[in-house]
GROMACS .gro file of C-alpha atoms in nm:
model
  249
    1UNK     CA    1   9.519  16.972   8.813
    2UNK     CA    2   9.609  16.815   9.180
    3UNK     CA    3   9.307  16.629   9.322
    4UNK     CA    4   9.389  16.633   9.715
    5UNK     CA    5   9.186  16.368   9.980
    6UNK     CA    6   9.047  16.456  10.312
    7UNK     CA    7   8.970  16.099  10.447
    8UNK     CA    8   8.643  16.262  10.712
    9UNK     CA    9   8.658  15.923  10.883
   10UNK     CA   10   8.712  15.543  10.855
   11UNK     CA   11   8.640  15.280  11.081
   12UNK     CA   12   8.658  14.855  11.053
   13UNK     CA   13   8.359  14.692  10.967
   14UNK     CA   14   8.185  14.355  10.972
   15UNK     CA   15   8.154  14.362  10.677
   16UNK     CA   16   8.541  14.609  10.641
   17UNK     CA   17   8.717  14.886  10.641
   18UNK     CA   18   8.485  15.208  10.585
   19UNK     CA   19   8.626  15.555  10.508
   20UNK     CA   20   8.400  15.887  10.400
   21UNK     CA   21   8.733  16.077  10.191
   22UNK     CA   22   8.647  16.405  10.034
   23UNK     CA   23   8.832  16.554   9.749
   24UNK     CA   24   8.863  16.863   9.501
   25UNK     CA   25   8.854  16.784   9.167
   26UNK     CA   26   8.982  17.119   8.889
   27UNK     CA   27   8.822  16.860   8.638
   28UNK     CA   28   8.520  16.887   8.722
   29UNK     CA   29   8.477  17.121   8.908
   30UNK     CA   30   8.281  17.063   9.208
   31UNK     CA   31   8.327  16.924   9.555
   32UNK     CA   32   8.280  16.547   9.605
   33UNK     CA   33   8.202  16.343   9.842
   34UNK     CA   34   8.315  15.885   9.837
   35UNK     CA   35   8.255  15.659  10.039
   36UNK     CA   36   8.493  15.292   9.974
   37UNK     CA   37   8.467  14.902  10.081
   38UNK     CA   38   8.761  14.779  10.156
   39UNK     CA   39   9.000  14.911   9.800
   40UNK     CA   40   8.572  14.906   9.645
   41UNK     CA   41   8.416  15.235   9.552
   42UNK     CA   42   8.018  15.235   9.753
   43UNK     CA   43   7.922  15.548   9.599
   44UNK     CA   44   7.997  15.883   9.483
   45UNK     CA   45   7.835  16.208   9.491
   46UNK     CA   46   7.931  16.267   9.150
   47UNK     CA   47   7.652  16.000   9.103
   48UNK     CA   48   7.382  16.120   9.283
   49UNK     CA   49   7.109  16.121   8.988
   50UNK     CA   50   6.927  15.761   8.986
   51UNK     CA   51   6.956  15.731   9.347
   52UNK     CA   52   6.702  16.025   9.372
   53UNK     CA   53   6.472  15.881   9.103
   54UNK     CA   54   6.478  15.550   9.316
   55UNK     CA   55   6.265  15.772   9.530
   56UNK     CA   56   6.114  16.017   9.274
   57UNK     CA   57   5.981  15.695   9.028
   58UNK     CA   58   5.901  15.449   9.355
   59UNK     CA   59   5.693  15.710   9.555
   60UNK     CA   60   5.572  15.853   9.239
   61UNK     CA   61   5.378  15.463   9.215
   62UNK     CA   62   5.234  15.496   9.519
   63UNK     CA   63   4.859  15.657   9.577
   64UNK     CA   64   4.673  15.873   9.865
   65UNK     CA   65   4.845  16.081  10.125
   66UNK     CA   66   5.014  15.968  10.434
   67UNK     CA   67   5.277  15.779  10.285
   68UNK     CA   68   5.524  15.512  10.496
   69UNK     CA   69   5.828  15.483  10.353
   70UNK     CA   70   6.136  15.277  10.394
   71UNK     CA   71   6.480  15.310  10.300
   72UNK     CA   72   6.727  14.968  10.300
   73UNK     CA   73   7.098  15.162  10.328
   74UNK     CA   74   7.121  15.536  10.410
   75UNK     CA   75   7.503  15.572  10.184
   76UNK     CA   76   7.558  15.931  10.156
   77UNK     CA   77   7.184  16.015  10.232
   78UNK     CA   78   7.014  16.053   9.838
   79UNK     CA   79   6.789  15.839   9.825
   80UNK     CA   80   6.638  15.945  10.211
   81UNK     CA   81   6.562  16.349  10.146
   82UNK     CA   82   6.470  16.273   9.754
   83UNK     CA   83   6.134  16.106   9.949
   84UNK     CA   84   6.103  16.359  10.227
   85UNK     CA   85   6.064  16.620   9.972
   86UNK     CA   86   5.762  16.430   9.837
   87UNK     CA   87   5.496  16.659  10.099
   88UNK     CA   88   5.257  16.308  10.129
   89UNK     CA   89   5.590  16.139  10.350
   90UNK     CA   90   5.478  16.112  10.730
   91UNK     CA   91   5.732  15.909  10.812
   92UNK     CA   92   6.040  15.814  10.689
   93UNK     CA   93   6.244  15.539  10.787
   94UNK     CA   94   6.635  15.468  10.685
   95UNK     CA   95   6.793  15.127  10.820
   96UNK     CA   96   7.141  15.003  10.764
   97UNK     CA   97   7.335  14.839  10.957
   98UNK     CA   98   7.633  14.992  10.917
   99UNK     CA   99   7.629  15.258  11.275
  100UNK     CA  100   7.922  15.427  11.156
  101UNK     CA  101   7.753  15.555  10.802
  102UNK     CA  102   7.443  15.715  11.076
  103UNK     CA  103   7.708  15.852  11.244
  104UNK     CA  104   7.803  16.050  10.940
  105UNK     CA  105   7.431  16.195  10.922
  106UNK     CA  106   7.489  16.239  11.325
  107UNK     CA  107   7.758  16.419  11.259
  108UNK     CA  108   7.615  16.609  11.022
  109UNK     CA  109   7.948  16.527  10.769
  110UNK     CA  110   7.762  16.460  10.428
  111UNK     CA  111   7.574  16.774  10.229
  112UNK     CA  112   7.190  16.664  10.224
  113UNK     CA  113   7.341  16.561  10.608
  114UNK     CA  114   7.159  16.865  10.763
  115UNK     CA  115   6.874  16.818  10.579
  116UNK     CA  116   6.845  16.523  10.678
  117UNK     CA  117   6.841  16.426  11.078
  118UNK     CA  118   6.686  16.761  11.105
  119UNK     CA  119   6.309  16.672  10.973
  120UNK     CA  120   6.064  16.550  11.180
  121UNK     CA  121   5.943  16.260  10.987
  122UNK     CA  122   6.300  16.099  10.919
  123UNK     CA  123   6.430  15.775  11.186
  124UNK     CA  124   6.793  15.653  11.114
  125UNK     CA  125   6.780  15.293  11.243
  126UNK     CA  126   7.050  15.096  11.311
  127UNK     CA  127   6.964  14.690  11.159
  128UNK     CA  128   7.025  14.527  10.875
  129UNK     CA  129   6.782  14.557  10.647
  130UNK     CA  130   6.788  14.237  10.505
  131UNK     CA  131   6.740  14.012  10.876
  132UNK     CA  132   6.432  14.332  10.918
  133UNK     CA  133   6.224  14.234  10.624
  134UNK     CA  134   6.267  13.877  10.618
  135UNK     CA  135   6.080  13.783  10.941
  136UNK     CA  136   5.744  13.894  11.003
  137UNK     CA  137   5.645  14.261  11.094
  138UNK     CA  138   5.739  14.391  11.418
  139UNK     CA  139   5.413  14.470  11.608
  140UNK     CA  140   5.318  14.816  11.578
  141UNK     CA  141   5.538  14.813  11.212
  142UNK     CA  142   5.495  14.680  10.821
  143UNK     CA  143   5.200  14.871  10.649
  144UNK     CA  144   5.509  15.067  10.458
  145UNK     CA  145   5.359  15.255  10.154
  146UNK     CA  146   5.678  15.200   9.959
  147UNK     CA  147   6.035  15.022  10.056
  148UNK     CA  148   6.317  15.168   9.857
  149UNK     CA  149   6.640  14.982   9.836
  150UNK     CA  150   6.955  15.049   9.753
  151UNK     CA  151   7.239  14.855   9.965
  152UNK     CA  152   7.339  14.617   9.655
  153UNK     CA  153   7.522  14.679   9.341
  154UNK     CA  154   7.270  14.460   9.160
  155UNK     CA  155   7.021  14.161   9.245
  156UNK     CA  156   7.319  13.963   9.112
  157UNK     CA  157   7.554  14.106   9.253
  158UNK     CA  158   7.552  14.165   9.622
  159UNK     CA  159   7.758  14.399   9.899
  160UNK     CA  160   7.753  14.061  10.121
  161UNK     CA  161   7.667  13.739   9.968
  162UNK     CA  162   7.412  13.741  10.286
  163UNK     CA  163   7.147  13.939  10.056
  164UNK     CA  164   7.156  13.683   9.811
  165UNK     CA  165   6.828  13.521   9.905
  166UNK     CA  166   6.577  13.892   9.896
  167UNK     CA  167   6.632  13.856   9.523
  168UNK     CA  168   6.403  13.467   9.504
  169UNK     CA  169   6.093  13.485   9.495
  170UNK     CA  170   5.999  13.338   9.837
  171UNK     CA  171   6.306  13.665   9.909
  172UNK     CA  172   6.032  13.962   9.781
  173UNK     CA  173   5.759  13.721   9.955
  174UNK     CA  174   5.931  13.784  10.224
  175UNK     CA  175   5.947  14.145  10.180
  176UNK     CA  176   5.610  14.213  10.038
  177UNK     CA  177   5.484  14.126  10.389
  178UNK     CA  178   5.648  14.417  10.552
  179UNK     CA  179   5.411  14.691  10.263
  180UNK     CA  180   5.067  14.768  10.274
  181UNK     CA  181   4.868  14.646  10.069
  182UNK     CA  182   4.870  14.802   9.691
  183UNK     CA  183   5.246  14.941   9.828
  184UNK     CA  184   5.559  15.000   9.588
  185UNK     CA  185   5.895  14.883   9.660
  186UNK     CA  186   6.150  14.991   9.390
  187UNK     CA  187   6.539  14.890   9.431
  188UNK     CA  188   6.818  15.063   9.223
  189UNK     CA  189   7.050  14.819   9.037
  190UNK     CA  190   7.372  14.948   8.861
  191UNK     CA  191   7.283  14.691   8.640
  192UNK     CA  192   7.110  14.702   8.306
  193UNK     CA  193   6.736  14.575   8.329
  194UNK     CA  194   6.708  14.153   8.402
  195UNK     CA  195   6.479  13.979   8.266
  196UNK     CA  196   6.486  13.725   8.480
  197UNK     CA  197   6.519  13.914   8.769
  198UNK     CA  198   6.199  14.087   8.615
  199UNK     CA  199   6.036  13.768   8.610
  200UNK     CA  200   6.134  13.708   8.914
  201UNK     CA  201   5.936  14.048   9.050
  202UNK     CA  202   5.607  13.895   8.839
  203UNK     CA  203   5.571  13.650   9.076
  204UNK     CA  204   5.536  13.845   9.353
  205UNK     CA  205   5.408  14.173   9.261
  206UNK     CA  206   5.210  14.369   8.979
  207UNK     CA  207   5.321  14.656   8.793
  208UNK     CA  208   5.639  14.543   8.705
  209UNK     CA  209   5.836  14.825   8.559
  210UNK     CA  210   6.231  14.831   8.542
  211UNK     CA  211   6.313  15.265   8.447
  212UNK     CA  212   6.686  15.273   8.287
  213UNK     CA  213   6.778  15.647   8.433
  214UNK     CA  214   6.991  15.830   8.218
  215UNK     CA  215   7.257  16.042   8.346
  216UNK     CA  216   7.599  16.283   8.235
  217UNK     CA  217   7.965  16.068   8.346
  218UNK     CA  218   8.162  16.417   8.431
  219UNK     CA  219   8.450  16.148   8.487
  220UNK     CA  220   8.383  15.959   8.096
  221UNK     CA  221   8.312  16.347   7.983
  222UNK     CA  222   7.945  16.020   7.847
  223UNK     CA  223   7.615  15.923   7.934
  224UNK     CA  224   7.564  15.610   8.151
  225UNK     CA  225   7.276  15.445   8.350
  226UNK     CA  226   7.143  15.255   8.560
  227UNK     CA  227   6.889  15.010   8.707
  228UNK     CA  228   6.494  15.142   8.860
  229UNK     CA  229   6.318  14.875   8.954
  230UNK     CA  230   5.939  14.924   9.032
  231UNK     CA  231   5.611  14.738   9.138
  232UNK     CA  232   5.326  14.741   9.297
  233UNK     CA  233   5.228  14.480   9.585
  234UNK     CA  234   4.892  14.307   9.562
  235UNK     CA  235   4.643  14.331   9.562
  236UNK     CA  236   4.608  14.739   9.479
  237UNK     CA  237   4.257  14.938   9.490
  238UNK     CA  238   4.253  15.192   9.761
  239UNK     CA  239   4.449  15.402   9.894
  240UNK     CA  240   4.762  15.294  10.059
  241UNK     CA  241   4.630  15.512  10.458
  242UNK     CA  242   4.364  15.318  10.395
  243UNK     CA  243   4.489  14.927  10.306
  244UNK     CA  244   4.379  14.724  10.566
  245UNK     CA  245   4.697  14.557  10.740
  246UNK     CA  246   4.916  14.251  10.579
  247UNK     CA  247   5.055  14.175  10.930
  248UNK     CA  248   4.921  13.870  10.908
  249UNK     CA  249   4.904  13.777  10.606
   0.00000   0.00000   0.00000
């Protein structure tokens, strides 16, 4: 069996050499899209269950209608598109630090690109998510019903060392300013549930849960798992669309 690779894009970025490639792997019987940063594999279209569950589990915890959602990390687009499948979502803002990744979708290079960019609810923004949530909400922004984050490998294993402060009590409190009262923060992790990080989340949020998402691994022939953390901003009560702004908090 021969695995054939096609390089769809290669760019030098502030965090290293970024490559998007497509390969046909007869052993799994499908076309696979992969992203590499230097020598490190970041993501593969072979494994999207947990990325989709980040949206599904996060939005399932949100009450009300007319939801505004912020996604940190665009990647192959599966988290964002899963959010669009929730009819309550009226606005989806996806922030990615790398303009190259946004460009892949604008050029319709990936399987879900057309569904993502052609939906009028979608805005793709080139920005540093971590810098954005460190700062106070800009005028006319914030009060998100949900913030869904999939950038780092896990709270302990960051893609960039500058991200580490988010996973502290102070960092999570800064992020919380961008949520509507009772809004939901959900985070993808490649590691098993981390009890220390759960305690950090409980210092800031209510209803903190670590969901273990199992999925079939066509490469190993077994089952793999990721973690999705879900937590609610204080104080819960009325639906997100009716809650007062926290921008001044």
